[in-house]
Amino acid sequence: MKRTHALAAFSAALVVAGVSGCTAAGGDDGTDGPVTISIMETKQTNIDAINKVIPGFEAEMAKQGKDIKVDLIADQLTDEQFKTKMTQQLVAGQAPDVLDIGENMAIAWSAAGYLTPLDEYLEKWDGWSHYYPAVKEAITRQDGHVYNLPSGAGVQNFFFRKDVLEEVGVETSQPETWDELIDRLVQVKEATGDTPIVIPAGTAWGGGTWNEGFQPLLGGTDTEYYDRDSATWNLQSPGWLAVFELYDELVSKGLMPVEDLQNPNPWEPTKYVKFPAGDIQVAAQGTWGWRFDWGPEGATPIEGLDEKVSTWQYPALAAGDQPYGWSSTGGGYAIPEKSEKKEAAMEFIKYLSSGKPLAEQLTASGAASARDDLDDVAPYSEEPHLLQAGKDLADSVYVVTGDGADQIAQAVSTATEKILSGEADGRQAYESFVKDATDLLGPSLVKQ
């Protein structure tokens, strides 16, 4: 989950249309125009990026003899507010013609029949051949169709304060096992008195507890927790218990900032205050952290970031497994099934997903390219962290899931909250999770 902390107020000049703009007048979907399509963005960075590329798209279409205009609907919403609003509009046939959505939304809305399969369009597009095979697999749903084209991808690792660890004499090389990492964390705690690691946990972090915290750990231990063949969740798979017990160990040894995690917006005191100050030394974090969290224009810039901060891959919980990075496509662009302007909408998606327009979006969002042909395209080519993340995608772990991800996220948040509050140890939290997840998912989504 990209955190839904307060965003900077956006300029009224960017609000091109309200909800009524979703049904702007235009020509037939398959003609060369005139046609007006709409796209909604809810984050200021995305609003700025899309607003910047619209004139280029319209000019390119004009060169091709197509009269296609774009209305940008800029609406400052949290992820949950956007999900609620778009669900209502998708049902009513009033949604924008292009959706920029998160992964869980893509999963749920494709399963509900709200999104258009993109396969036919992608097969005719030469850009599709440049997407990494792992990305193609990740966005292919259980019915074999692709419903969303990712605007980027990310690799999540542990970011750590190399400067602080070196100062207190703690090893900074890649830890090969969790026992090795925990030993280092204990050394840091003894030397500084700090709670040295933050991994999203509990209910206050919302969906990020699953997406940014629990699932990356689970995926490195057990890739059988979701059965694609039957489209069900295997709640008896052994990785679940292993991860709950890891959370329990980190909390019981005083290595996690429990009080901060139980307060509203727990990312603020942990990732935006204590990590920049060096008082939390290890943080589970995605590629976007280099820009949005600690970069020069980030939430809390760290001066000398490249000298003070480095990354480790996740140690595996399973004995003998190698350290790994966790990857995610993060959703992407989709077209509502009820849109009457699918051809024009796809033209815009292809433009957004190619060359300089894509390079500018990825640089602005701090995401790695899901394509293999962007390394030489400025300004993406000038971002060494993103270029490295793109290379890491080839060896990263990613487990494709399906319908029920939101329910799993809710059950994981509740169960890890019990660990934070001291109400449950790891096994008790796992047992509570199984009960909650079974109730929330229903029998059709639980593997028997």
Short mmCIF file of C-alpha atoms in Angstrom, two decimals:
data_model
loop_
_atom_site.label_atom_id
_atom_site.label_comp_id
_atom_site.label_asym_id
_atom_site.label_seq_id
_atom_site.Cartn_x
_atom_site.Cartn_y
_atom_site.Cartn_z
CA MET A 1 0.00 0.00 0.00
CA LYS A 2 1.27 3.38 -0.84
CA ARG A 3 0.58 5.21 2.37
CA THR A 4 -2.46 7.43 2.46
CA HIS A 5 -0.95 10.20 4.56
CA ALA A 6 -2.11 13.75 3.90
CA LEU A 7 -1.15 15.04 0.49
CA ALA A 8 -0.25 18.57 -0.47
CA ALA A 9 -3.22 20.60 -1.65
CA PHE A 10 -3.43 20.51 -5.40
CA SER A 11 -4.03 23.45 -7.69
CA ALA A 12 -7.60 24.08 -8.74
CA ALA A 13 -6.27 24.58 -12.23
CA LEU A 14 -5.67 20.83 -12.44
CA VAL A 15 -9.27 19.96 -11.70
CA VAL A 16 -10.36 19.67 -15.28
CA ALA A 17 -13.62 17.91 -14.60
CA GLY A 18 -15.85 16.62 -11.83
CA VAL A 19 -17.51 13.22 -11.77
CA SER A 20 -19.76 14.31 -14.61
CA GLY A 21 -16.61 14.45 -16.75
CA CYS A 22 -16.65 10.65 -16.82
CA THR A 23 -19.34 10.73 -19.46
CA ALA A 24 -18.03 13.62 -21.55
CA ALA A 25 -19.40 13.78 -25.07
CA GLY A 26 -17.30 12.26 -27.80
CA GLY A 27 -17.27 10.20 -30.95
CA ASP A 28 -17.68 6.45 -31.28
CA ASP A 29 -15.14 4.31 -29.44
CA GLY A 30 -13.55 2.87 -32.56
CA THR A 31 -13.37 6.01 -34.71
CA ASP A 32 -10.56 8.51 -35.06
CA GLY A 33 -12.62 11.02 -33.09
CA PRO A 34 -13.62 13.39 -31.92
CA VAL A 35 -13.70 11.61 -28.57
CA THR A 36 -12.98 12.71 -25.01
CA ILE A 37 -11.81 10.19 -22.44
CA SER A 38 -11.37 10.71 -18.70
CA ILE A 39 -8.85 9.54 -16.11
CA MET A 40 -8.97 10.05 -12.35
CA GLU A 41 -5.91 10.55 -10.17
CA THR A 42 -5.99 10.98 -6.38
CA LYS A 43 -2.33 11.52 -5.47
CA GLN A 44 -0.61 14.83 -6.17
CA THR A 45 2.42 13.19 -7.75
CA ASN A 46 0.23 11.26 -10.17
CA ILE A 47 -1.91 14.31 -10.90
CA ASP A 48 1.17 16.31 -11.85
CA ALA A 49 2.65 13.48 -13.93
CA ILE A 50 -0.53 12.80 -15.92
CA ASN A 51 -1.28 16.47 -16.40
CA LYS A 52 2.20 16.89 -17.86
CA VAL A 53 1.84 14.18 -20.51
CA ILE A 54 -1.70 14.93 -21.73
CA PRO A 55 -0.65 17.62 -24.26
CA GLY A 56 1.93 15.27 -25.78
CA PHE A 57 -0.61 12.50 -26.12
CA GLU A 58 -3.18 14.73 -27.78
CA ALA A 59 -0.53 16.04 -30.18
CA GLU A 60 0.62 12.51 -31.02
CA MET A 61 -2.94 11.42 -31.72
CA ALA A 62 -3.41 14.45 -33.98
CA LYS A 63 -0.33 13.40 -35.95
CA GLN A 64 -1.99 10.03 -36.47
CA GLY A 65 -5.20 11.69 -37.62
CA LYS A 66 -7.05 10.93 -34.40
CA ASP A 67 -8.96 13.57 -32.44
CA ILE A 68 -8.74 12.26 -28.86
CA LYS A 69 -8.85 14.59 -25.85
CA VAL A 70 -8.26 13.74 -22.19
CA ASP A 71 -10.04 15.10 -19.14
CA LEU A 72 -8.01 14.69 -15.94
CA ILE A 73 -10.21 14.31 -12.86
CA ALA A 74 -8.08 15.33 -9.88
CA ASP A 75 -9.75 14.30 -6.63
CA GLN A 76 -7.81 14.13 -3.37
CA LEU A 77 -8.86 10.82 -1.79
CA THR A 78 -7.38 8.13 0.42
CA ASP A 79 -7.13 4.64 -1.06
CA GLU A 80 -10.26 3.53 0.81
CA GLN A 81 -12.25 6.58 -0.26
CA PHE A 82 -11.21 6.02 -3.87
CA LYS A 83 -12.14 2.35 -3.69
CA THR A 84 -15.60 3.13 -2.32
CA LYS A 85 -16.27 5.88 -4.83
CA MET A 86 -15.05 3.89 -7.83
CA THR A 87 -16.97 0.77 -6.85
CA GLN A 88 -20.18 2.80 -6.90
CA GLN A 89 -19.31 4.38 -10.25
CA LEU A 90 -18.25 1.07 -11.81
CA VAL A 91 -21.59 -0.48 -10.89
CA ALA A 92 -23.46 2.54 -12.26
CA GLY A 93 -21.40 2.74 -15.47
CA GLN A 94 -20.12 6.21 -14.53
CA ALA A 95 -16.44 5.47 -13.87
CA PRO A 96 -13.63 7.28 -15.75
CA ASP A 97 -12.52 5.62 -18.98
CA VAL A 98 -9.03 4.98 -17.60
CA LEU A 99 -8.48 3.83 -14.01
CA ASP A 100 -5.16 4.04 -12.16
CA ILE A 101 -5.66 1.40 -9.47
CA GLY A 102 -3.84 -0.61 -6.84
CA GLU A 103 -3.28 -4.34 -7.07
CA ASN A 104 -6.00 -5.39 -4.64
CA MET A 105 -8.52 -3.26 -6.53
CA ALA A 106 -7.44 -4.85 -9.81
CA ILE A 107 -7.90 -8.32 -8.32
CA ALA A 108 -11.30 -7.63 -6.79
CA TRP A 109 -12.75 -5.61 -9.66
CA SER A 110 -11.63 -8.03 -12.36
CA ALA A 111 -13.19 -10.90 -10.42
CA ALA A 112 -16.42 -8.90 -10.14
CA GLY A 113 -16.53 -8.27 -13.90
CA TYR A 114 -16.03 -4.51 -13.61
CA LEU A 115 -12.88 -4.36 -15.79
CA THR A 116 -12.26 -4.98 -19.49
CA PRO A 117 -9.83 -7.78 -20.49
CA LEU A 118 -6.88 -6.12 -22.22
CA ASP A 119 -5.46 -9.22 -23.96
CA GLU A 120 -6.74 -8.39 -27.42
CA TYR A 121 -5.31 -4.87 -27.28
CA LEU A 122 -1.97 -6.02 -25.84
CA GLU A 123 -1.44 -8.71 -28.47
CA LYS A 124 -1.62 -6.04 -31.19
CA TRP A 125 0.82 -3.71 -29.40
CA ASP A 126 4.56 -4.09 -29.95
CA GLY A 127 5.24 -2.66 -26.50
CA TRP A 128 3.79 -5.76 -24.84
CA SER A 129 6.81 -7.85 -25.91
CA HIS A 130 9.07 -5.68 -23.75
CA TYR A 131 7.38 -6.48 -20.44
CA TYR A 132 9.31 -8.83 -18.17
CA PRO A 133 7.88 -12.39 -18.16
CA ALA A 134 7.50 -12.28 -14.37
CA VAL A 135 5.42 -9.11 -14.66
CA LYS A 136 3.18 -10.69 -17.29
CA GLU A 137 2.63 -13.68 -15.04
CA ALA A 138 1.93 -11.46 -12.05
CA ILE A 139 -0.86 -9.53 -13.79
CA THR A 140 -2.53 -12.55 -15.39
CA ARG A 141 -5.62 -13.42 -13.38
CA GLN A 142 -7.11 -16.82 -12.63
CA ASP A 143 -9.27 -16.74 -15.76
CA GLY A 144 -6.14 -16.31 -17.90
CA HIS A 145 -6.84 -12.67 -18.80
CA VAL A 146 -4.93 -9.44 -18.16
CA TYR A 147 -7.06 -6.59 -16.79
CA ASN A 148 -4.48 -3.99 -15.74
CA LEU A 149 -1.21 -2.78 -17.25
CA PRO A 150 1.30 -1.82 -14.56
CA SER A 151 2.75 1.65 -14.75
CA GLY A 152 5.75 0.40 -12.83
CA ALA A 153 7.02 -2.20 -10.42
CA GLY A 154 8.79 -2.13 -7.11
CA VAL A 155 11.20 -4.26 -5.14
CA GLN A 156 10.92 -4.23 -1.38
CA ASN A 157 13.90 -4.87 0.90
CA PHE A 158 15.18 -3.83 4.28
CA PHE A 159 16.64 -0.32 4.21
CA PHE A 160 19.18 0.14 7.01
CA ARG A 161 21.20 2.93 8.57
CA LYS A 162 24.67 1.83 7.59
CA ASP A 163 26.21 4.82 9.34
CA VAL A 164 24.64 3.98 12.71
CA LEU A 165 25.49 0.28 12.53
CA GLU A 166 29.10 1.05 11.66
CA GLU A 167 29.30 3.54 14.52
CA VAL A 168 28.19 0.95 17.11
CA GLY A 169 30.28 -1.82 15.56
CA VAL A 170 27.51 -4.00 14.13
CA GLU A 171 28.08 -5.99 10.94
CA THR A 172 26.52 -4.47 7.81
CA SER A 173 26.95 -7.27 5.26
CA GLN A 174 23.89 -9.14 3.97
CA PRO A 175 22.44 -11.29 6.80
CA GLU A 176 21.90 -14.81 5.49
CA THR A 177 19.34 -15.92 8.08
CA TRP A 178 16.80 -14.36 10.40
CA ASP A 179 18.77 -15.63 13.41
CA GLU A 180 21.75 -13.64 12.14
CA LEU A 181 19.66 -10.51 11.59
CA ILE A 182 17.98 -10.75 14.99
CA ASP A 183 21.38 -11.12 16.68
CA ARG A 184 22.43 -7.85 15.01
CA LEU A 185 19.22 -6.12 16.05
CA VAL A 186 19.79 -7.18 19.65
CA GLN A 187 23.33 -5.73 19.47
CA VAL A 188 21.93 -2.44 18.15
CA LYS A 189 19.32 -2.31 20.90
CA GLU A 190 21.93 -2.96 23.58
CA ALA A 191 24.20 -0.26 22.16
CA THR A 192 21.56 2.43 21.56
CA GLY A 193 18.53 1.57 23.68
CA ASP A 194 16.39 1.89 20.54
CA THR A 195 13.77 -0.41 19.03
CA PRO A 196 15.82 -1.02 15.90
CA ILE A 197 13.43 -2.42 13.28
CA VAL A 198 10.03 -1.44 11.89
CA ILE A 199 7.90 -3.81 9.84
CA PRO A 200 4.28 -2.79 9.22
CA ALA A 201 2.00 -4.50 11.73
CA GLY A 202 -1.36 -4.03 13.42
CA THR A 203 -4.61 -2.38 12.40
CA ALA A 204 -3.42 1.25 12.31
CA TRP A 205 -1.20 0.56 9.29
CA GLY A 206 -4.21 -0.67 7.32
CA GLY A 207 -3.59 -2.73 4.20
CA GLY A 208 0.15 -2.03 4.42
CA THR A 209 0.42 -4.53 7.27
CA TRP A 210 -0.27 -7.22 4.67
CA ASN A 211 1.21 -5.69 1.50
CA GLU A 212 4.38 -4.15 2.96
CA GLY A 213 4.84 -6.18 6.13
CA PHE A 214 3.50 -9.70 6.35
CA GLN A 215 3.25 -10.85 2.72
CA PRO A 216 6.88 -10.14 1.75
CA LEU A 217 7.98 -12.26 4.72
CA LEU A 218 5.47 -14.98 3.88
CA GLY A 219 6.45 -15.09 0.23
CA GLY A 220 10.04 -15.87 1.09
CA THR A 221 9.04 -18.76 3.29
CA ASP A 222 6.07 -20.33 1.60
CA THR A 223 4.78 -19.74 -1.93
CA GLU A 224 1.87 -22.17 -1.59
CA TYR A 225 -0.37 -19.97 0.52
CA TYR A 226 -2.50 -19.15 -2.51
CA ASP A 227 -3.61 -21.88 -4.91
CA ARG A 228 -4.08 -20.37 -8.37
CA ASP A 229 -5.58 -23.56 -9.80
CA SER A 230 -8.51 -23.51 -7.41
CA ALA A 231 -8.41 -19.73 -6.71
CA THR A 232 -8.41 -20.43 -2.96
CA TRP A 233 -6.30 -19.47 0.05
CA ASN A 234 -4.45 -22.27 1.84
CA LEU A 235 -4.69 -21.16 5.46
CA GLN A 236 -2.97 -24.36 6.66
CA SER A 237 0.20 -23.66 4.70
CA PRO A 238 3.11 -23.59 7.21
CA GLY A 239 4.44 -20.15 6.28
CA TRP A 240 1.59 -18.34 8.04
CA LEU A 241 2.60 -19.64 11.47
CA ALA A 242 6.29 -18.98 10.81
CA VAL A 243 5.65 -15.31 10.08
CA PHE A 244 3.36 -14.80 13.07
CA GLU A 245 6.03 -16.37 15.27
CA LEU A 246 8.65 -14.05 13.77
CA TYR A 247 6.51 -11.01 14.63
CA ASP A 248 6.10 -12.41 18.14
CA GLU A 249 9.86 -12.84 18.54
CA LEU A 250 10.60 -9.31 17.36
CA VAL A 251 7.99 -7.85 19.73
CA SER A 252 8.86 -10.01 22.75
CA LYS A 253 12.55 -9.08 22.44
CA GLY A 254 11.69 -5.39 22.34
CA LEU A 255 12.97 -4.91 18.79
CA MET A 256 9.80 -3.37 17.29
CA PRO A 257 8.37 0.10 18.14
CA VAL A 258 5.09 -1.27 19.51
CA GLU A 259 3.68 1.99 20.84
CA ASP A 260 4.29 3.78 17.55
CA LEU A 261 2.69 0.94 15.61
CA GLN A 262 -0.48 1.17 17.70
CA ASN A 263 -0.96 4.90 17.17
CA PRO A 264 -2.68 6.52 14.15
CA ASN A 265 -0.51 6.89 11.04
CA PRO A 266 2.27 4.67 12.44
CA TRP A 267 4.50 5.34 9.42
CA GLU A 268 4.98 8.94 10.55
CA PRO A 269 6.89 8.42 13.85
CA THR A 270 8.73 5.37 12.51
CA LYS A 271 9.69 6.01 8.89
CA TYR A 272 9.38 9.80 8.87
CA VAL A 273 10.93 10.64 12.24
CA LYS A 274 12.95 7.86 13.86
CA PHE A 275 14.54 6.29 10.78
CA PRO A 276 15.73 9.67 9.42
CA ALA A 277 17.05 10.49 12.91
CA GLY A 278 18.86 7.15 13.11
CA ASP A 279 16.75 6.02 16.09
CA ILE A 280 15.22 3.17 14.07
CA GLN A 281 17.98 1.51 12.12
CA VAL A 282 16.15 -1.00 9.87
CA ALA A 283 12.90 -0.48 7.95
CA ALA A 284 10.92 -2.66 5.56
CA GLN A 285 10.66 -0.39 2.56
CA GLY A 286 10.02 -0.36 -1.17
CA THR A 287 11.83 1.28 -4.05
CA TRP A 288 9.77 4.44 -3.60
CA GLY A 289 11.58 5.15 -0.31
CA TRP A 290 14.61 6.54 -2.11
CA ARG A 291 12.44 9.36 -3.43
CA PHE A 292 9.25 9.81 -1.42
CA ASP A 293 10.41 9.04 2.09
CA TRP A 294 14.06 10.06 2.37
CA GLY A 295 15.12 11.66 -0.90
CA PRO A 296 15.80 15.40 -1.28
CA GLU A 297 12.12 16.07 -2.02
CA GLY A 298 10.76 13.30 0.20
CA ALA A 299 8.66 13.42 3.35
CA THR A 300 11.75 13.59 5.57
CA PRO A 301 14.96 14.01 3.57
CA ILE A 302 18.11 12.33 4.87
CA GLU A 303 21.14 14.41 4.01
CA GLY A 304 23.82 12.22 2.48
CA LEU A 305 21.25 9.49 1.88
CA ASP A 306 23.44 7.29 -0.32
CA GLU A 307 26.28 7.33 2.21
CA LYS A 308 24.09 6.73 5.28
CA VAL A 309 21.50 4.26 3.97
CA SER A 310 21.87 0.94 2.19
CA THR A 311 19.67 -2.13 1.66
CA TRP A 312 19.57 -5.79 2.58
CA GLN A 313 17.46 -8.42 0.94
CA TYR A 314 15.07 -10.32 3.18
CA PRO A 315 16.61 -13.34 4.89
CA ALA A 316 14.45 -16.40 4.28
CA LEU A 317 12.64 -18.03 7.16
CA ALA A 318 12.94 -21.44 5.53
CA ALA A 319 16.22 -23.18 6.35
CA GLY A 320 18.64 -23.24 3.42
CA ASP A 321 16.81 -20.66 1.32
CA GLN A 322 18.67 -17.68 -0.09
CA PRO A 323 17.97 -14.00 0.73
CA TYR A 324 15.51 -12.39 -1.66
CA GLY A 325 13.78 -9.19 -2.67
CA TRP A 326 10.00 -8.98 -2.76
CA SER A 327 8.46 -7.53 -5.90
CA SER A 328 5.08 -6.05 -6.68
CA THR A 329 3.48 -4.61 -9.77
CA GLY A 330 1.41 -2.25 -7.67
CA GLY A 331 -1.69 -2.32 -9.87
CA GLY A 332 -1.69 -0.12 -12.95
CA TYR A 333 -3.99 1.19 -15.67
CA ALA A 334 -7.33 -0.47 -16.38
CA ILE A 335 -10.49 0.20 -18.42
CA PRO A 336 -13.99 -0.21 -16.98
CA GLU A 337 -16.07 -2.87 -18.72
CA LYS A 338 -18.90 -0.35 -19.14
CA SER A 339 -16.73 2.32 -20.79
CA GLU A 340 -17.96 3.22 -24.26
CA LYS A 341 -14.53 4.52 -25.29
CA LYS A 342 -12.28 1.51 -24.86
CA GLU A 343 -10.21 1.96 -28.03
CA ALA A 344 -9.37 5.58 -27.22
CA ALA A 345 -8.71 4.69 -23.57
CA MET A 346 -6.25 1.99 -24.63
CA GLU A 347 -4.43 4.45 -26.88
CA PHE A 348 -3.85 6.64 -23.83
CA ILE A 349 -2.72 3.69 -21.71
CA LYS A 350 -0.21 2.64 -24.37
CA TYR A 351 1.13 6.19 -24.56
CA LEU A 352 1.45 6.41 -20.76
CA SER A 353 3.25 3.05 -20.74
CA SER A 354 5.96 3.84 -23.31
CA GLY A 355 9.15 5.86 -23.74
CA LYS A 356 9.57 9.30 -22.22
CA PRO A 357 6.02 9.57 -20.76
CA LEU A 358 6.62 6.34 -18.84
CA ALA A 359 10.15 7.38 -17.86
CA GLU A 360 8.85 10.63 -16.39
CA GLN A 361 6.08 8.90 -14.45
CA LEU A 362 8.42 6.28 -12.99
CA THR A 363 10.95 8.88 -11.98
CA ALA A 364 8.23 10.93 -10.32
CA SER A 365 6.75 7.93 -8.48
CA GLY A 366 9.98 6.18 -7.55
CA ALA A 367 9.00 2.94 -9.28
CA ALA A 368 11.09 0.58 -11.38
CA SER A 369 10.22 -0.14 -14.99
CA ALA A 370 8.23 -3.28 -15.73
CA ARG A 371 9.73 -3.14 -19.25
CA ASP A 372 13.18 -4.09 -20.48
CA ASP A 373 13.69 -1.14 -22.84
CA LEU A 374 13.68 1.94 -20.61
CA ASP A 375 17.20 2.01 -19.14
CA ASP A 376 18.43 4.46 -21.77
CA VAL A 377 15.41 6.77 -21.65
CA ALA A 378 15.78 10.00 -19.67
CA PRO A 379 14.98 10.89 -16.95
CA TYR A 380 14.67 7.24 -15.86
CA SER A 381 18.20 6.56 -17.11
CA GLU A 382 19.49 9.09 -14.57
CA GLU A 383 18.09 7.22 -11.53
CA PRO A 384 20.62 4.58 -10.38
CA HIS A 385 18.38 3.24 -7.59
CA LEU A 386 15.55 2.60 -10.03
CA LEU A 387 17.87 1.03 -12.59
CA GLN A 388 19.16 -1.35 -9.92
CA ALA A 389 15.61 -2.17 -8.81
CA GLY A 390 14.75 -3.02 -12.40
CA LYS A 391 17.63 -5.49 -12.51
CA ASP A 392 16.55 -6.95 -9.16
CA LEU A 393 13.10 -7.73 -10.55
CA ALA A 394 14.53 -10.69 -12.46
CA ASP A 395 15.48 -12.50 -9.22
CA SER A 396 12.78 -11.27 -6.88
CA VAL A 397 9.98 -13.28 -5.29
CA TYR A 398 6.36 -12.56 -6.11
CA VAL A 399 3.30 -14.70 -5.44
CA VAL A 400 0.23 -14.10 -7.56
CA THR A 401 -2.94 -14.00 -5.48
CA GLY A 402 -6.60 -13.43 -6.28
CA ASP A 403 -10.01 -12.64 -4.90
CA GLY A 404 -10.05 -12.33 -1.11
CA ALA A 405 -6.81 -10.35 -0.74
CA ASP A 406 -8.62 -7.56 1.11
CA GLN A 407 -10.10 -10.05 3.57
CA ILE A 408 -6.71 -11.64 4.15
CA ALA A 409 -5.24 -8.19 4.77
CA GLN A 410 -7.93 -7.47 7.37
CA ALA A 411 -7.37 -10.76 9.18
CA VAL A 412 -3.58 -10.31 9.20
CA SER A 413 -3.91 -6.77 10.58
CA THR A 414 -6.17 -7.93 13.41
CA ALA A 415 -3.97 -10.90 14.31
CA THR A 416 -0.71 -8.90 14.35
CA GLU A 417 -2.46 -6.26 16.48
CA LYS A 418 -2.99 -8.95 19.10
CA ILE A 419 0.75 -9.60 19.12
CA LEU A 420 1.48 -5.89 19.52
CA SER A 421 -0.97 -5.57 22.42
CA GLY A 422 0.31 -8.68 24.17
CA GLU A 423 -3.03 -10.49 23.80
CA ALA A 424 -1.54 -13.34 21.78
CA ASP A 425 1.73 -15.07 21.05
CA GLY A 426 2.60 -16.18 17.53
CA ARG A 427 0.61 -19.42 17.54
CA GLN A 428 -2.42 -17.82 19.16
CA ALA A 429 -2.30 -15.02 16.61
CA TYR A 430 -2.15 -17.58 13.80
CA GLU A 431 -5.14 -19.46 15.18
CA SER A 432 -7.08 -16.21 15.49
CA PHE A 433 -6.10 -15.32 11.92
CA VAL A 434 -7.36 -18.66 10.56
CA LYS A 435 -10.72 -18.19 12.25
CA ASP A 436 -11.14 -14.60 11.08
CA ALA A 437 -9.92 -15.28 7.55
CA THR A 438 -12.21 -18.29 7.19
CA ASP A 439 -15.21 -16.23 8.27
CA LEU A 440 -14.28 -13.28 6.05
CA LEU A 441 -13.43 -15.30 2.95
CA GLY A 442 -16.30 -17.77 3.07
CA PRO A 443 -16.02 -21.43 2.10
CA SER A 444 -15.59 -20.83 -1.63
CA LEU A 445 -12.26 -19.00 -1.17
CA VAL A 446 -10.65 -21.29 1.44
CA LYS A 447 -8.75 -24.36 0.30
CA GLN A 448 -10.15 -27.50 1.84
#
